[in-house]
GROMACS .gro file of C-alpha atoms in nm:
model
  301
    1MET     CA    1   0.644  -3.158  -0.513
    2LYS     CA    2   0.813  -2.810  -0.600
    3PRO     CA    3   0.590  -2.511  -0.489
    4ASP     CA    4   0.564  -2.253  -0.805
    5PHE     CA    5   0.513  -1.985  -0.547
    6ILE     CA    6   0.566  -1.885  -0.195
    7PHE     CA    7   0.393  -1.633  -0.016
    8VAL     CA    8   0.664  -1.462   0.182
    9GLY     CA    9   0.483  -1.275   0.420
   10PRO     CA   10   0.545  -1.045   0.626
   11HIS     CA   11   0.367  -1.153   0.958
   12LYS     CA   12   0.045  -0.977   1.005
   13SER     CA   13  -0.014  -0.880   0.617
   14GLY     CA   14  -0.292  -1.097   0.529
   15THR     CA   15  -0.124  -1.423   0.474
   16THR     CA   16  -0.391  -1.670   0.647
   17TRP     CA   17  -0.682  -1.476   0.490
   18ILE     CA   18  -0.459  -1.564   0.153
   19ASP     CA   19  -0.405  -1.921   0.223
   20ASN     CA   20  -0.759  -1.961   0.328
   21TYR     CA   21  -0.873  -1.834  -0.033
   22LEU     CA   22  -0.645  -2.053  -0.220
   23ARG     CA   23  -0.744  -2.357  -0.068
   24SER     CA   24  -1.129  -2.264  -0.115
   25ARG     CA   25  -1.041  -2.273  -0.482
   26GLY     CA   26  -0.970  -2.636  -0.513
   27ASP     CA   27  -0.722  -2.577  -0.803
   28VAL     CA   28  -0.405  -2.493  -0.576
   29GLN     CA   29  -0.186  -2.757  -0.413
   30LEU     CA   30  -0.106  -2.649  -0.073
   31PRO     CA   31   0.064  -2.826   0.232
   32VAL     CA   32  -0.189  -3.049   0.385
   33ALA     CA   33   0.030  -3.236   0.645
   34LEU     CA   34   0.101  -2.914   0.857
   35GLY     CA   35  -0.169  -2.661   0.779
   36LYS     CA   36  -0.041  -2.314   0.629
   37GLU     CA   37   0.313  -2.316   0.624
   38THR     CA   38   0.569  -2.602   0.670
   39PHE     CA   39   0.824  -2.390   0.849
   40PHE     CA   40   1.080  -2.636   0.656
   41PHE     CA   41   1.376  -2.359   0.514
   42ASP     CA   42   1.366  -2.171   0.859
   43LYS     CA   43   1.329  -2.413   1.107
   44LEU     CA   44   1.263  -2.764   0.992
   45TYR     CA   45   1.538  -2.792   0.729
   46HIS     CA   46   1.700  -3.077   0.895
   47LYS     CA   47   1.436  -3.312   0.796
   48GLY     CA   48   1.525  -3.335   0.413
   49TRP     CA   49   1.365  -3.262   0.093
   50ASP     CA   50   1.157  -3.559   0.099
   51TRP     CA   51   0.998  -3.470   0.415
   52TYR     CA   52   0.938  -3.111   0.252
   53SER     CA   53   0.754  -3.270  -0.074
   54GLY     CA   54   0.575  -3.488   0.103
   55THR     CA   55   0.392  -3.230   0.318
   56PHE     CA   56   0.183  -3.117  -0.018
   57GLY     CA   57   0.043  -3.465  -0.066
   58GLU     CA   58  -0.004  -3.597  -0.419
   59ARG     CA   59  -0.084  -3.371  -0.713
   60SER     CA   60  -0.436  -3.403  -0.864
   61SER     CA   61  -0.508  -3.313  -1.222
   62ASP     CA   62  -0.735  -3.029  -1.088
   63HIS     CA   63  -0.424  -2.880  -0.907
   64LYS     CA   64  -0.293  -2.584  -1.162
   65ILE     CA   65  -0.003  -2.478  -0.952
   66CYS     CA   66   0.164  -2.584  -0.607
   67VAL     CA   67   0.181  -2.289  -0.331
   68GLU     CA   68   0.319  -2.264   0.039
   69VAL     CA   69   0.196  -1.934   0.255
   70ALA     CA   70   0.520  -1.901   0.469
   71PRO     CA   71   0.525  -1.548   0.611
   72SER     CA   72   0.796  -1.636   0.849
   73LEU     CA   73   1.083  -1.621   0.589
   74LEU     CA   74   1.076  -1.244   0.465
   75ASP     CA   75   1.351  -1.182   0.674
   76LYS     CA   76   1.573  -1.501   0.734
   77PRO     CA   77   1.863  -1.465   0.541
   78GLU     CA   78   1.957  -1.825   0.608
   79ALA     CA   79   1.626  -1.947   0.466
   80ILE     CA   80   1.663  -1.729   0.163
   81GLU     CA   81   1.976  -1.919   0.080
   82ARG     CA   82   1.808  -2.246   0.111
   83VAL     CA   83   1.505  -2.149  -0.115
   84ALA     CA   84   1.756  -2.017  -0.380
   85LYS     CA   85   1.941  -2.359  -0.376
   86ASP     CA   86   1.646  -2.583  -0.372
   87LEU     CA   87   1.373  -2.385  -0.562
   88PRO     CA   88   1.591  -2.188  -0.808
   89ASP     CA   89   1.296  -2.085  -1.016
   90VAL     CA   90   0.997  -2.019  -0.784
   91THR     CA   91   0.862  -1.704  -0.743
   92ILE     CA   92   0.839  -1.490  -0.419
   93ILE     CA   93   0.528  -1.291  -0.346
   94ALA     CA   94   0.553  -1.041  -0.067
   95THR     CA   95   0.243  -0.880   0.069
   96LEU     CA   96   0.328  -0.536   0.179
   97ARG     CA   97   0.156  -0.328   0.468
   98ASN     CA   98   0.224   0.013   0.638
   99PRO     CA   99   0.523  -0.080   0.865
  100ILE     CA  100   0.396   0.108   1.157
  101ASP     CA  101   0.049  -0.086   1.086
  102ARG     CA  102   0.185  -0.415   1.085
  103ALA     CA  103   0.400  -0.376   1.351
  104ILE     CA  104   0.143  -0.263   1.580
  105ALA     CA  105  -0.053  -0.572   1.501
  106HIS     CA  106   0.278  -0.788   1.561
  107TYR     CA  107   0.295  -0.622   1.893
  108PHE     CA  108  -0.089  -0.762   1.970
  109HIS     CA  109   0.025  -1.066   1.844
  110TYR     CA  110   0.276  -1.106   2.118
  111LEU     CA  111   0.042  -0.969   2.346
  112LYS     CA  112  -0.237  -1.233   2.248
  113GLY     CA  113  -0.002  -1.497   2.294
  114GLY     CA  114   0.080  -1.406   2.673
  115GLU     CA  115   0.366  -1.130   2.662
  116PRO     CA  116   0.373  -0.870   2.958
  117ASP     CA  117   0.171  -0.565   2.832
  118ARG     CA  118   0.478  -0.324   2.904
  119GLY     CA  119   0.455  -0.115   2.571
  120PHE     CA  120   0.541  -0.110   2.242
  121ARG     CA  121   0.934  -0.054   2.276
  122TRP     CA  122   1.007  -0.295   2.555
  123MET     CA  123   0.795  -0.560   2.308
  124ALA     CA  124   1.028  -0.478   2.016
  125GLU     CA  125   1.331  -0.471   2.228
  126HIS     CA  126   1.228  -0.863   2.340
  127HIS     CA  127   1.056  -0.936   1.968
  128PRO     CA  128   1.319  -0.787   1.712
  129ALA     CA  129   1.080  -0.965   1.456
  130MET     CA  130   0.833  -0.673   1.508
  131ILE     CA  131   1.064  -0.424   1.329
  132GLU     CA  132   1.275  -0.663   1.118
  133ASN     CA  133   0.967  -0.779   0.955
  134GLY     CA  134   0.913  -0.430   0.841
  135LEU     CA  135   1.212  -0.343   0.678
  136TYR     CA  136   1.084  -0.434   0.346
  137TYR     CA  137   1.361  -0.274   0.137
  138ARG     CA  138   1.648  -0.480   0.314
  139ASN     CA  139   1.476  -0.799   0.322
  140LEU     CA  140   1.323  -0.781  -0.084
  141ASN     CA  141   1.699  -0.677  -0.159
  142TRP     CA  142   1.794  -1.002   0.028
  143TRP     CA  143   1.567  -1.210  -0.208
  144ALA     CA  144   1.666  -1.000  -0.519
  145GLU     CA  145   2.049  -1.094  -0.457
  146ALA     CA  146   1.963  -1.482  -0.425
  147LEU     CA  147   1.679  -1.507  -0.686
  148GLY     CA  148   1.681  -1.211  -0.939
  149ARG     CA  149   1.435  -0.916  -0.911
  150ASP     CA  150   1.222  -1.040  -1.169
  151GLN     CA  151   1.149  -1.367  -0.960
  152ILE     CA  152   0.996  -1.104  -0.666
  153LYS     CA  153   0.609  -0.981  -0.690
  154LEU     CA  154   0.443  -0.759  -0.464
  155LEU     CA  155   0.106  -0.706  -0.334
  156ASN     CA  156  -0.038  -0.394  -0.113
  157TYR     CA  157  -0.194  -0.557   0.164
  158HIS     CA  158  -0.420  -0.232   0.203
  159ASP     CA  159  -0.630  -0.329  -0.124
  160LEU     CA  160  -0.764  -0.637   0.089
  161ASN     CA  161  -0.937  -0.352   0.294
  162ASP     CA  162  -1.033  -0.154   0.028
  163SER     CA  163  -1.157  -0.395  -0.232
  164PRO     CA  164  -1.152  -0.752  -0.110
  165SER     CA  165  -1.301  -0.866  -0.460
  166GLY     CA  166  -1.030  -0.682  -0.604
  167TYR     CA  167  -0.767  -0.793  -0.392
  168VAL     CA  168  -0.858  -1.139  -0.518
  169SER     CA  169  -0.816  -1.031  -0.871
  170SER     CA  170  -0.469  -0.933  -0.782
  171ILE     CA  171  -0.372  -1.257  -0.661
  172CYS     CA  172  -0.497  -1.453  -0.942
  173LYS     CA  173  -0.313  -1.215  -1.161
  174VAL     CA  174   0.032  -1.279  -1.015
  175LEU     CA  175  -0.027  -1.661  -0.981
  176ASP     CA  176  -0.164  -1.651  -1.318
  177LEU     CA  177  -0.481  -1.824  -1.221
  178PRO     CA  178  -0.847  -1.793  -1.373
  179GLU     CA  179  -1.016  -1.529  -1.172
  180VAL     CA  180  -1.240  -1.724  -0.887
  181GLN     CA  181  -1.414  -1.492  -0.672
  182PRO     CA  182  -1.477  -1.696  -0.341
  183SER     CA  183  -1.802  -1.710  -0.162
  184ASP     CA  184  -1.860  -1.435   0.126
  185ASP     CA  185  -1.779  -1.626   0.422
  186VAL     CA  186  -1.434  -1.652   0.263
  187LEU     CA  187  -1.433  -1.313   0.115
  188TYR     CA  188  -1.512  -1.125   0.431
  189ALA     CA  189  -1.341  -1.375   0.671
  190ARG     CA  190  -1.207  -1.232   1.012
  191ILE     CA  191  -0.909  -1.439   1.078
  192ASN     CA  192  -0.640  -1.352   1.352
  193GLU     CA  193  -0.834  -1.090   1.553
  194ASP     CA  194  -0.657  -0.936   1.827
  195GLY     CA  195  -0.700  -1.039   2.191
  196ASP     CA  196  -0.604  -0.880   2.519
  197PRO     CA  197  -0.594  -1.192   2.756
  198ARG     CA  198  -0.724  -1.156   3.095
  199VAL     CA  199  -0.492  -1.447   3.225
  200ARG     CA  200  -0.160  -1.424   3.018
  201PHE     CA  201  -0.003  -1.729   3.158
  202LEU     CA  202  -0.313  -1.953   3.027
  203ALA     CA  203  -0.253  -1.757   2.674
  204LYS     CA  204   0.107  -1.824   2.696
  205ILE     CA  205   0.025  -2.180   2.747
  206ALA     CA  206  -0.232  -2.202   2.462
  207ARG     CA  207   0.005  -2.024   2.208
  208ARG     CA  208   0.285  -2.283   2.308
  209SER     CA  209   0.055  -2.561   2.245
  210ALA     CA  210  -0.070  -2.462   1.931
  211ARG     CA  211   0.302  -2.439   1.800
  212THR     CA  212   0.359  -2.780   1.916
  213LEU     CA  213   0.072  -2.926   1.799
  214ARG     CA  214   0.145  -2.768   1.442
  215LEU     CA  215   0.459  -2.885   1.416
  216ALA     CA  216   0.325  -3.261   1.534
  217GLY     CA  217   0.069  -3.211   1.255
  218VAL     CA  218  -0.229  -3.208   1.462
  219HIS     CA  219  -0.436  -2.943   1.311
  220TRP     CA  220  -0.762  -3.032   1.379
  221LEU     CA  221  -0.716  -2.979   1.723
  222VAL     CA  222  -0.582  -2.635   1.668
  223ASN     CA  223  -0.841  -2.581   1.446
  224ALA     CA  224  -1.126  -2.665   1.707
  225VAL     CA  225  -0.931  -2.461   1.953
  226ARG     CA  226  -0.976  -2.130   1.704
  227GLN     CA  227  -1.359  -2.119   1.715
  228PRO     CA  228  -1.460  -1.764   1.836
  229ALA     CA  229  -1.587  -1.872   2.165
  230VAL     CA  230  -1.288  -2.078   2.257
  231ARG     CA  231  -1.026  -1.827   2.143
  232ARG     CA  232  -1.239  -1.537   2.341
  233ALA     CA  233  -1.188  -1.730   2.641
  234VAL     CA  234  -0.815  -1.820   2.606
  235TYR     CA  235  -0.709  -1.519   2.449
  236GLY     CA  236  -0.954  -1.238   2.581
  237PRO     CA  237  -1.147  -0.951   2.419
  238PRO     CA  238  -1.023  -0.734   2.150
  239PRO     CA  239  -0.797  -0.443   2.319
  240ALA     CA  240  -0.952  -0.119   2.423
  241LYS     CA  241  -0.910   0.202   2.155
  242GLU     CA  242  -0.707   0.364   2.464
  243LYS     CA  243  -0.476   0.096   2.425
  244ARG     CA  244  -0.445   0.105   2.058
  245GLU     CA  245  -0.406   0.470   2.093
  246ARG     CA  246  -0.152   0.448   2.306
  247ILE     CA  247   0.063   0.183   2.122
  248ARG     CA  248   0.049   0.362   1.823
  249GLU     CA  249   0.185   0.712   1.959
  250GLU     CA  250   0.458   0.485   2.084
  251ALA     CA  251   0.549   0.341   1.801
  252ASN     CA  252   0.556   0.621   1.569
  253THR     CA  253   0.771   0.814   1.824
  254TYR     CA  254   1.031   0.553   1.817
  255PHE     CA  255   1.014   0.388   1.469
  256TYR     CA  256   0.856   0.585   1.241
  257ASP     CA  257   1.165   0.755   1.126
  258LEU     CA  258   1.368   0.388   1.099
  259PHE     CA  259   1.076   0.255   0.891
  260PHE     CA  260   1.099   0.598   0.662
  261GLU     CA  261   1.436   0.533   0.576
  262ASP     CA  262   1.371   0.202   0.446
  263PHE     CA  263   1.026   0.198   0.288
  264SER     CA  264   1.115   0.520   0.103
  265LYS     CA  265   1.345   0.352  -0.150
  266LEU     CA  266   1.068   0.082  -0.240
  267ASP     CA  267   0.905   0.339  -0.486
  268ASP     CA  268   1.206   0.360  -0.753
  269ALA     CA  269   1.347   0.028  -0.680
  270TYR     CA  270   1.058  -0.186  -0.686
  271GLY     CA  271   0.761   0.072  -0.814
  272PHE     CA  272   0.572   0.045  -0.517
  273ASP     CA  273   0.394   0.327  -0.427
  274THR     CA  274   0.444   0.442  -0.055
  275SER     CA  275   0.285   0.760  -0.034
  276ALA     CA  276   0.026   0.652   0.235
  277TRP     CA  277   0.290   0.547   0.455
  278ARG     CA  278   0.492   0.868   0.466
  279VAL     CA  279   0.303   1.083   0.706
  280PRO     CA  280   0.271   0.907   1.051
  281LYS     CA  281  -0.103   0.888   1.130
  282PRO     CA  282  -0.247   1.032   1.440
  283ALA     CA  283  -0.341   0.741   1.707
  284SER     CA  284  -0.695   0.918   1.712
  285GLU     CA  285  -0.753   0.802   1.310
  286ASN     CA  286  -0.606   0.440   1.387
  287ALA     CA  287  -0.828   0.296   1.667
  288GLU     CA  288  -0.952   0.009   1.463
  289ALA     CA  289  -0.839  -0.354   1.458
  290GLU     CA  290  -0.505  -0.412   1.373
  291CYS     CA  291  -0.589  -0.761   1.317
  292GLU     CA  292  -0.540  -0.963   0.981
  293GLN     CA  293  -0.843  -0.916   0.823
  294PRO     CA  294  -1.044  -0.744   0.558
  295LEU     CA  295  -1.356  -0.522   0.656
  296THR     CA  296  -1.706  -0.679   0.721
  297LYS     CA  297  -1.902  -0.687   0.433
  298ALA     CA  298  -2.134  -0.392   0.519
  299ALA     CA  299  -1.807  -0.188   0.578
  300ALA     CA  300  -1.651  -0.287   0.238
  301GLY     CA  301  -1.971  -0.198   0.040
   0.00000   0.00000   0.00000
């Protein structure tokens, strides 16, 4: 089985929400053995093509397309080469988010996983993916060189917050699927919420165990731990407003210029409007959750 489309991320740009929506449709074939993404092209390539194809299960008459949602792939040159070799006709879809917003969400992702709370710059130095994921122009050019510009499609993550139903329409259009609006529990699902663990060692053990269980295919246990009450007990409550403001100020100070040098080229090269990203947002205007989720129904309406 070969996917027709791969959502390549980046991380913290709504990919789990997209996977959740596509699974709710019933006419999209997705990996069943490993959950959202297989990690084949970047971590498990040694397992071979038969293993990868088998993770999608059997294709039924209901399936119109085959898709993998794999946000770990966007900035991995070796994985890009492998995709181009094995899937030369695949269409790549990237879901672009204000790179400062995305990096802050990535920071809280690591914090929730038990990393020390030593500030944004420290976290970026120890986890370069926080910055590398957000160099969109560079990363997309790697894909364009490997597959061709015509096989790259872009979505704007911020449309998910502004109009979840409109974002569904955009997804259906890029996948050439009939438009199917999901139920409210899917449309307004709160996914991958931030946490600020009180016991970081416990959170780190839980994150590593979840990763091991995913690779072993024990997704029912991972999903059980994702229940809100269990998640909050392990990963803590959402970070305080003051902490979000401090992290945003630090991110803008040290990394806005780097991101701007990269994303300012997207408008001409890929026809992607970055005007809303071009002025660093004051911390006081961005104390809302930096997690991967649309607004609540009341806020969106």
